GROMACS .gro file of C-alpha atoms in nm:
model
  312
    1MET     CA    1  10.479  11.809   5.328
    2LYS     CA    2  10.682  11.780   5.628
    3LYS     CA    3  10.624  11.551   5.863
    4ILE     CA    4  10.346  11.671   6.150
    5ALA     CA    5  10.499  11.665   6.506
    6LEU     CA    6  10.222  11.670   6.757
    7GLY     CA    7  10.254  11.698   7.124
    8LEU     CA    8   9.989  11.719   7.406
    9THR     CA    9   9.844  12.060   7.247
   10SER     CA   10   9.863  12.212   6.908
   11VAL     CA   11   9.932  12.571   6.942
   12VAL     CA   12  10.187  12.645   6.617
   13ALA     CA   13  10.221  12.510   6.269
   14PHE     CA   14  10.407  12.534   5.961
   15VAL     CA   15  10.269  12.676   5.665
   16MET     CA   16  10.318  12.725   5.297
   17SER     CA   17  10.485  12.994   5.125
   18ALA     CA   18  10.388  12.850   4.757
   19VAL     CA   19  10.142  12.585   4.699
   20GLY     CA   20  10.363  12.244   4.632
   21GLY     CA   21  10.670  12.436   4.775
   22CYS     CA   22  10.870  12.522   5.089
   23SER     CA   23  10.957  12.800   5.276
   24SER     CA   24  11.220  12.858   5.550
   25ASP     CA   25  11.087  12.764   5.905
   26GLU     CA   26  10.716  12.771   5.935
   27PRO     CA   27  10.589  13.034   5.704
   28ALA     CA   28  10.223  13.120   5.727
   29ALA     CA   29   9.916  13.125   5.484
   30GLY     CA   30   9.916  13.461   5.406
   31SER     CA   31  10.249  13.702   5.426
   32PRO     CA   32  10.308  13.968   5.690
   33ASP     CA   33  10.364  14.294   5.538
   34ASN     CA   34  10.712  14.301   5.789
   35ASP     CA   35  10.945  14.154   5.595
   36SER     CA   36  11.232  14.250   5.833
   37GLY     CA   37  11.279  13.894   6.002
   38VAL     CA   38  11.189  14.089   6.333
   39SER     CA   39  10.869  14.069   6.512
   40GLU     CA   40  10.659  14.354   6.575
   41THR     CA   41  10.540  14.234   6.872
   42SER     CA   42  10.910  14.272   7.058
   43THR     CA   43  11.204  14.483   7.033
   44VAL     CA   44  11.548  14.333   7.048
   45ASP     CA   45  11.884  14.377   6.878
   46ARG     CA   46  11.925  14.085   6.640
   47LYS     CA   47  12.297  13.904   6.628
   48ALA     CA   48  12.420  13.657   6.386
   49PRO     CA   49  12.299  13.310   6.500
   50PRO     CA   50  12.517  13.057   6.593
   51PRO     CA   51  12.580  12.769   6.362
   52VAL     CA   52  12.320  12.472   6.406
   53GLN     CA   53  12.561  12.183   6.516
   54THR     CA   54  12.460  11.806   6.431
   55ASP     CA   55  12.459  11.528   6.684
   56GLY     CA   56  12.485  11.190   6.517
   57GLY     CA   57  12.261  11.331   6.252
   58ASP     CA   58  12.045  11.543   6.458
   59ALA     CA   59  12.029  11.903   6.465
   60VAL     CA   60  12.145  12.080   6.800
   61CYS     CA   61  12.132  12.430   6.883
   62ALA     CA   62  12.110  12.654   7.185
   63PRO     CA   63  11.890  12.953   7.300
   64GLY     CA   64  12.024  13.292   7.177
   65ASP     CA   65  12.109  13.619   7.391
   66VAL     CA   66  11.785  13.791   7.485
   67ALA     CA   67  11.933  14.061   7.741
   68SER     CA   68  11.786  14.335   7.504
   69PHE     CA   69  11.448  14.179   7.450
   70LYS     CA   70  11.146  14.368   7.548
   71PRO     CA   71  10.801  14.265   7.463
   72ILE     CA   72  10.543  14.466   7.316
   73TRP     CA   73  10.196  14.365   7.372
   74LYS     CA   74   9.936  14.324   7.098
   75ALA     CA   75   9.567  14.326   7.250
   76PRO     CA   76   9.324  14.031   7.074
   77SER     CA   77   9.058  14.165   6.860
   78GLY     CA   78   8.795  14.038   7.010
   79PHE     CA   79   8.555  13.735   7.032
   80ASN     CA   80   8.203  13.668   6.889
   81GLN     CA   81   8.284  13.932   6.580
   82LYS     CA   82   8.007  13.704   6.354
   83LEU     CA   83   8.227  13.763   6.039
   84CYS     CA   84   8.266  13.364   5.978
   85THR     CA   85   8.011  13.121   5.879
   86PRO     CA   86   8.052  12.757   6.003
   87GLU     CA   87   8.184  12.676   5.638
   88GLN     CA   88   8.445  12.959   5.656
   89VAL     CA   89   8.551  12.859   5.995
   90LYS     CA   90   8.614  12.519   5.873
   91LEU     CA   91   8.832  12.606   5.553
   92LEU     CA   92   9.014  12.887   5.689
   93ALA     CA   93   9.149  12.649   5.987
   94ASP     CA   94   9.218  12.417   5.726
   95CYS     CA   95   9.396  12.666   5.477
   96VAL     CA   96   9.617  12.852   5.682
   97TRP     CA   97   9.868  12.570   5.747
   98SER     CA   98  10.038  12.322   5.530
   99HIS     CA   99   9.922  11.943   5.586
  100PRO     CA  100   9.860  11.604   5.385
  101GLY     CA  101   9.491  11.686   5.371
  102ARG     CA  102   9.515  12.022   5.244
  103ASP     CA  103   9.306  12.107   4.922
  104ASP     CA  104   9.537  12.350   4.755
  105ALA     CA  105   9.280  12.457   4.472
  106ALA     CA  106   8.995  12.495   4.729
  107CYS     CA  107   9.223  12.725   4.961
  108LYS     CA  108   9.341  12.920   4.678
  109THR     CA  109   8.962  12.974   4.584
  110PHE     CA  110   8.848  13.039   4.948
  111PHE     CA  111   9.151  13.308   4.980
  112ASN     CA  112   9.098  13.486   4.675
  113SER     CA  113   8.703  13.535   4.687
  114SER     CA  114   8.609  13.859   4.812
  115VAL     CA  115   8.279  13.715   4.991
  116ASN     CA  116   8.551  13.560   5.238
  117LYS     CA  117   8.754  13.876   5.306
  118ALA     CA  118   8.604  14.003   5.621
  119CYS     CA  119   8.635  13.637   5.786
  120VAL     CA  120   8.973  13.588   5.674
  121GLY     CA  121   9.058  13.934   5.812
  122CYS     CA  122   8.930  13.829   6.157
  123GLY     CA  123   9.042  13.499   6.175
  124TYR     CA  124   9.388  13.557   6.021
  125THR     CA  125   9.601  13.827   6.119
  126SER     CA  126   9.978  13.938   6.091
  127THR     CA  127  10.177  14.076   6.383
  128SER     CA  128  10.227  14.368   6.219
  129SER     CA  129   9.815  14.427   6.255
  130ALA     CA  130   9.717  14.680   6.540
  131LYS     CA  131   9.518  14.388   6.702
  132LEU     CA  132   9.562  14.028   6.661
  133GLY     CA  133   9.275  13.788   6.562
  134ALA     CA  134   9.207  13.423   6.593
  135ILE     CA  135   9.524  13.302   6.412
  136VAL     CA  136   9.853  13.487   6.376
  137SER     CA  137  10.176  13.474   6.152
  138ASN     CA  138  10.486  13.633   6.154
  139ASN     CA  139  10.767  13.565   5.914
  140THR     CA  140  10.785  13.178   5.997
  141SER     CA  141  10.494  13.026   6.142
  142VAL     CA  142  10.154  13.033   6.194
  143ALA     CA  143   9.990  13.022   6.549
  144VAL     CA  144   9.664  13.032   6.746
  145ASN     CA  145   9.618  13.356   6.921
  146TYR     CA  146   9.666  13.177   7.286
  147ALA     CA  147   9.764  13.472   7.484
  148GLY     CA  148   9.472  13.669   7.327
  149CYS     CA  149   9.232  13.415   7.431
  150VAL     CA  150   9.367  13.400   7.755
  151ALA     CA  151   9.318  13.788   7.804
  152GLN     CA  152   8.982  13.790   7.694
  153LYS     CA  153   8.882  13.522   7.909
  154LEU     CA  154   9.008  13.671   8.227
  155GLY     CA  155   8.860  14.038   8.124
  156ASP     CA  156   9.200  14.204   8.083
  157VAL     CA  157   9.332  14.296   7.737
  158THR     CA  158   9.568  14.541   7.890
  159ALA     CA  159   9.978  14.513   7.864
  160ASN     CA  160   9.962  14.421   8.262
  161GLY     CA  161   9.727  14.157   8.229
  162CYS     CA  162   9.800  13.771   8.241
  163GLY     CA  163   9.737  13.764   7.880
  164ALA     CA  164  10.005  13.997   7.823
  165LYS     CA  165  10.260  13.783   8.039
  166VAL     CA  166  10.179  13.461   7.859
  167GLN     CA  167  10.232  13.619   7.525
  168ALA     CA  168  10.551  13.790   7.644
  169ALA     CA  169  10.676  13.427   7.738
  170ALA     CA  170  10.630  13.292   7.376
  171LEU     CA  171  10.778  13.619   7.221
  172CYS     CA  172  11.081  13.580   7.462
  173ARG     CA  173  11.143  13.205   7.356
  174ASP     CA  174  11.101  13.318   7.001
  175GLU     CA  175  11.360  13.555   7.016
  176ALA     CA  176  11.594  13.309   7.182
  177CYS     CA  177  11.511  13.019   6.897
  178VAL     CA  178  11.386  13.162   6.590
  179ASP     CA  179  11.721  13.284   6.452
  180ALA     CA  180  11.975  13.056   6.650
  181CYS     CA  181  11.782  12.714   6.521
  182PRO     CA  182  11.665  12.814   6.186
  183VAL     CA  183  11.459  12.529   6.009
  184PRO     CA  184  11.564  12.478   5.627
  185ASP     CA  185  11.314  12.439   5.332
  186ASP     CA  186  11.421  12.064   5.325
  187ASP     CA  187  11.378  12.000   5.696
  188THR     CA  188  11.299  11.618   5.709
  189GLY     CA  189  11.175  11.739   6.085
  190LYS     CA  190  11.514  11.718   6.307
  191ALA     CA  191  11.529  12.126   6.233
  192PHE     CA  192  11.217  12.172   6.376
  193GLU     CA  193  11.239  11.931   6.666
  194ALA     CA  194  11.593  12.130   6.751
  195PHE     CA  195  11.381  12.451   6.737
  196LEU     CA  196  11.134  12.305   6.973
  197LYS     CA  197  11.424  12.182   7.214
  198CYS     CA  198  11.558  12.492   7.208
  199GLN     CA  199  11.250  12.672   7.307
  200ASP     CA  200  11.203  12.427   7.603
  201ASP     CA  201  11.560  12.506   7.725
  202ALA     CA  202  11.495  12.881   7.667
  203ALA     CA  203  11.192  12.882   7.899
  204THR     CA  204  11.414  12.724   8.188
  205SER     CA  205  11.703  12.937   8.112
  206VAL     CA  206  11.713  13.274   7.931
  207CYS     CA  207  11.339  13.303   7.943
  208GLN     CA  208  11.251  13.178   8.285
  209SER     CA  209  11.147  13.489   8.425
  210TYR     CA  210  10.866  13.534   8.157
  211ALA     CA  211  10.796  13.171   8.176
  212ASP     CA  212  10.727  13.203   8.570
  213ALA     CA  213  10.506  13.510   8.516
  214ALA     CA  214  10.279  13.344   8.238
  215ALA     CA  215  10.196  13.097   8.519
  216CYS     CA  216   9.945  13.323   8.608
  217ALA     CA  217   9.706  13.162   8.348
  218ASP     CA  218   9.743  12.780   8.502
  219ASP     CA  219   9.448  12.807   8.724
  220ALA     CA  220   9.235  12.958   8.455
  221LEU     CA  221   9.338  12.708   8.208
  222SER     CA  222   9.268  12.411   8.402
  223ASP     CA  223   8.958  12.180   8.354
  224GLY     CA  224   8.653  12.398   8.493
  225GLY     CA  225   8.859  12.704   8.475
  226VAL     CA  226   8.760  13.038   8.329
  227ALA     CA  227   9.008  13.005   8.013
  228ALA     CA  228   8.954  12.625   7.955
  229ASP     CA  229   8.817  12.694   7.605
  230CYS     CA  230   9.161  12.853   7.528
  231ASN     CA  231   9.347  12.505   7.610
  232PRO     CA  232   9.088  12.253   7.425
  233ASP     CA  233   9.181  11.881   7.441
  234THR     CA  234   9.296  11.829   7.088
  235THR     CA  235   9.624  11.725   6.960
  236ASP     CA  236   9.529  11.860   6.600
  237PHE     CA  237   9.631  12.201   6.523
  238GLY     CA  238   9.365  12.210   6.255
  239GLU     CA  239   9.072  12.168   6.496
  240ARG     CA  240   9.258  12.413   6.741
  241ALA     CA  241   9.253  12.670   6.484
  242ALA     CA  242   8.881  12.601   6.411
  243ILE     CA  243   8.806  12.658   6.734
  244TYR     CA  244   8.983  12.957   6.804
  245VAL     CA  245   8.801  13.124   6.456
  246GLU     CA  246   8.491  13.015   6.586
  247LEU     CA  247   8.577  13.168   6.927
  248PHE     CA  248   8.724  13.520   6.759
  249CYS     CA  249   8.494  13.527   6.439
  250GLY     CA  250   8.216  13.282   6.433
  251GLY     CA  251   7.832  13.337   6.466
  252LEU     CA  252   7.792  13.439   6.113
  253ALA     CA  253   7.456  13.252   5.959
  254SER     CA  254   7.556  13.002   5.665
  255ASP     CA  255   7.366  13.175   5.400
  256ALA     CA  256   7.538  13.518   5.496
  257GLY     CA  257   7.836  13.434   5.312
  258THR     CA  258   7.941  13.069   5.199
  259ASP     CA  259   8.133  13.156   4.845
  260GLY     CA  260   8.442  13.028   5.023
  261GLY     CA  261   8.277  12.727   5.189
  262SER     CA  262   8.126  12.449   4.965
  263ASP     CA  263   8.168  12.652   4.668
  264ALA     CA  264   8.543  12.665   4.701
  265ALA     CA  265   8.615  12.314   4.611
  266THR     CA  266   8.430  12.360   4.274
  267GLN     CA  267   8.613  12.691   4.176
  268THR     CA  268   8.927  12.658   4.031
  269ASP     CA  269   8.991  12.976   3.794
  270ALA     CA  270   9.048  13.215   4.072
  271SER     CA  271   9.379  13.408   4.022
  272VAL     CA  272   9.633  13.303   4.306
  273ASP     CA  273   9.853  13.560   4.502
  274ASP     CA  274  10.216  13.440   4.489
  275ALA     CA  275  10.348  13.653   4.716
  276ALA     CA  276  10.561  13.458   4.981
  277VAL     CA  277  10.400  13.373   5.343
  278ASP     CA  278  10.604  13.410   5.656
  279ALA     CA  279  10.487  13.385   5.975
  280SER     CA  280  10.707  13.342   6.310
  281ILE     CA  281  10.636  13.155   6.604
  282ASP     CA  282  10.507  13.449   6.764
  283ASP     CA  283  10.212  13.350   6.950
  284ALA     CA  284  10.281  13.008   7.100
  285ALA     CA  285  10.241  13.033   7.430
  286THR     CA  286  10.479  12.902   7.686
  287THR     CA  287  10.424  12.824   8.059
  288ASP     CA  288  10.416  12.495   8.239
  289ALA     CA  289  10.126  12.303   8.403
  290ALA     CA  290   9.805  12.381   8.195
  291THR     CA  291  10.011  12.640   7.965
  292PRO     CA  292  10.131  12.451   7.657
  293ASP     CA  293  10.528  12.412   7.627
  294ALA     CA  294  10.728  12.431   7.330
  295ASP     CA  295  10.703  12.078   7.229
  296ASP     CA  296  10.337  12.124   7.242
  297ALA     CA  297  10.357  12.244   6.887
  298ALA     CA  298  10.192  12.110   6.585
  299THR     CA  299  10.394  12.146   6.291
  300ALA     CA  300  10.330  12.102   5.917
  301THR     CA  301  10.532  12.257   5.631
  302ASP     CA  302  10.512  12.572   5.505
  303ALA     CA  303  10.231  12.803   5.439
  304PRO     CA  304  10.007  12.839   5.133
  305ALA     CA  305  10.091  13.187   4.926
  306ASP     CA  306   9.713  13.172   4.799
  307ALA     CA  307   9.629  13.371   5.132
  308PRO     CA  308   9.610  13.736   5.140
  309ALA     CA  309   9.886  13.956   5.305
  310ASP     CA  310   9.803  14.027   5.672
  311GLY     CA  311   9.483  13.862   5.634
  312GLY     CA  312   9.295  14.102   5.425
   0.00000   0.00000   0.00000
């Protein structure tokens, strides 16, 4: 397990491509169908990334060229879908990312149980999905659907809304840094710190116009603002993920589907889907003020391959 780095808020996390193993960057629990390495929420000509330099043992990298970057808005799937029980909310939020307290056996059972399919499909989606759910993965990492939450709270889920601007800012930073600052399997945390530093730098340089536009959400995200629920006061990614799954998918009575809840920890004979899980840092929002910055990311290691691809 890689060391968890927490900032003021926790928007994105590493995940595991195989239980007990590591994958590149921040893979997520449940591999997206898109294996190209290019986000399906943006179009850009990928160039070979510059080598990551070292400075006294620390990884150093710089934002790449995003001149051809064009964000493609993916709307959120909606709030209050009533597809997850409280038990399922807790397990899904705990299982989609890699952290020291993760119960691999329980998570395998949870993801392989048909009882949990609807909840997982709502709460965990890839960027190839037509609409994005509570937690989103794409090739490198998992992240809460921060932009989608903002869009719904502001009542505008169109490509011209503030939520779309928040998403575009995050996607620009990803395009600038995901390839330029690769995170190796055996990273001790320094490469990921360099990646976060790159995203910070991108927000004030190559992606500044997108970051400035995303400031449209600042007032709404402040204490008492209409979108304050999208920016809960926690530095723990698991807690933030649970809040988002509840917002998007919660409301189902406990007796409506609990096979992946308390029963998950006792079932150990479920088959394991060994598909590699990858997710990119697509939906970690970036602005200033109330909007989380790059260093506001919580990171674990790699994502569990025991989660179904594309959230289903």
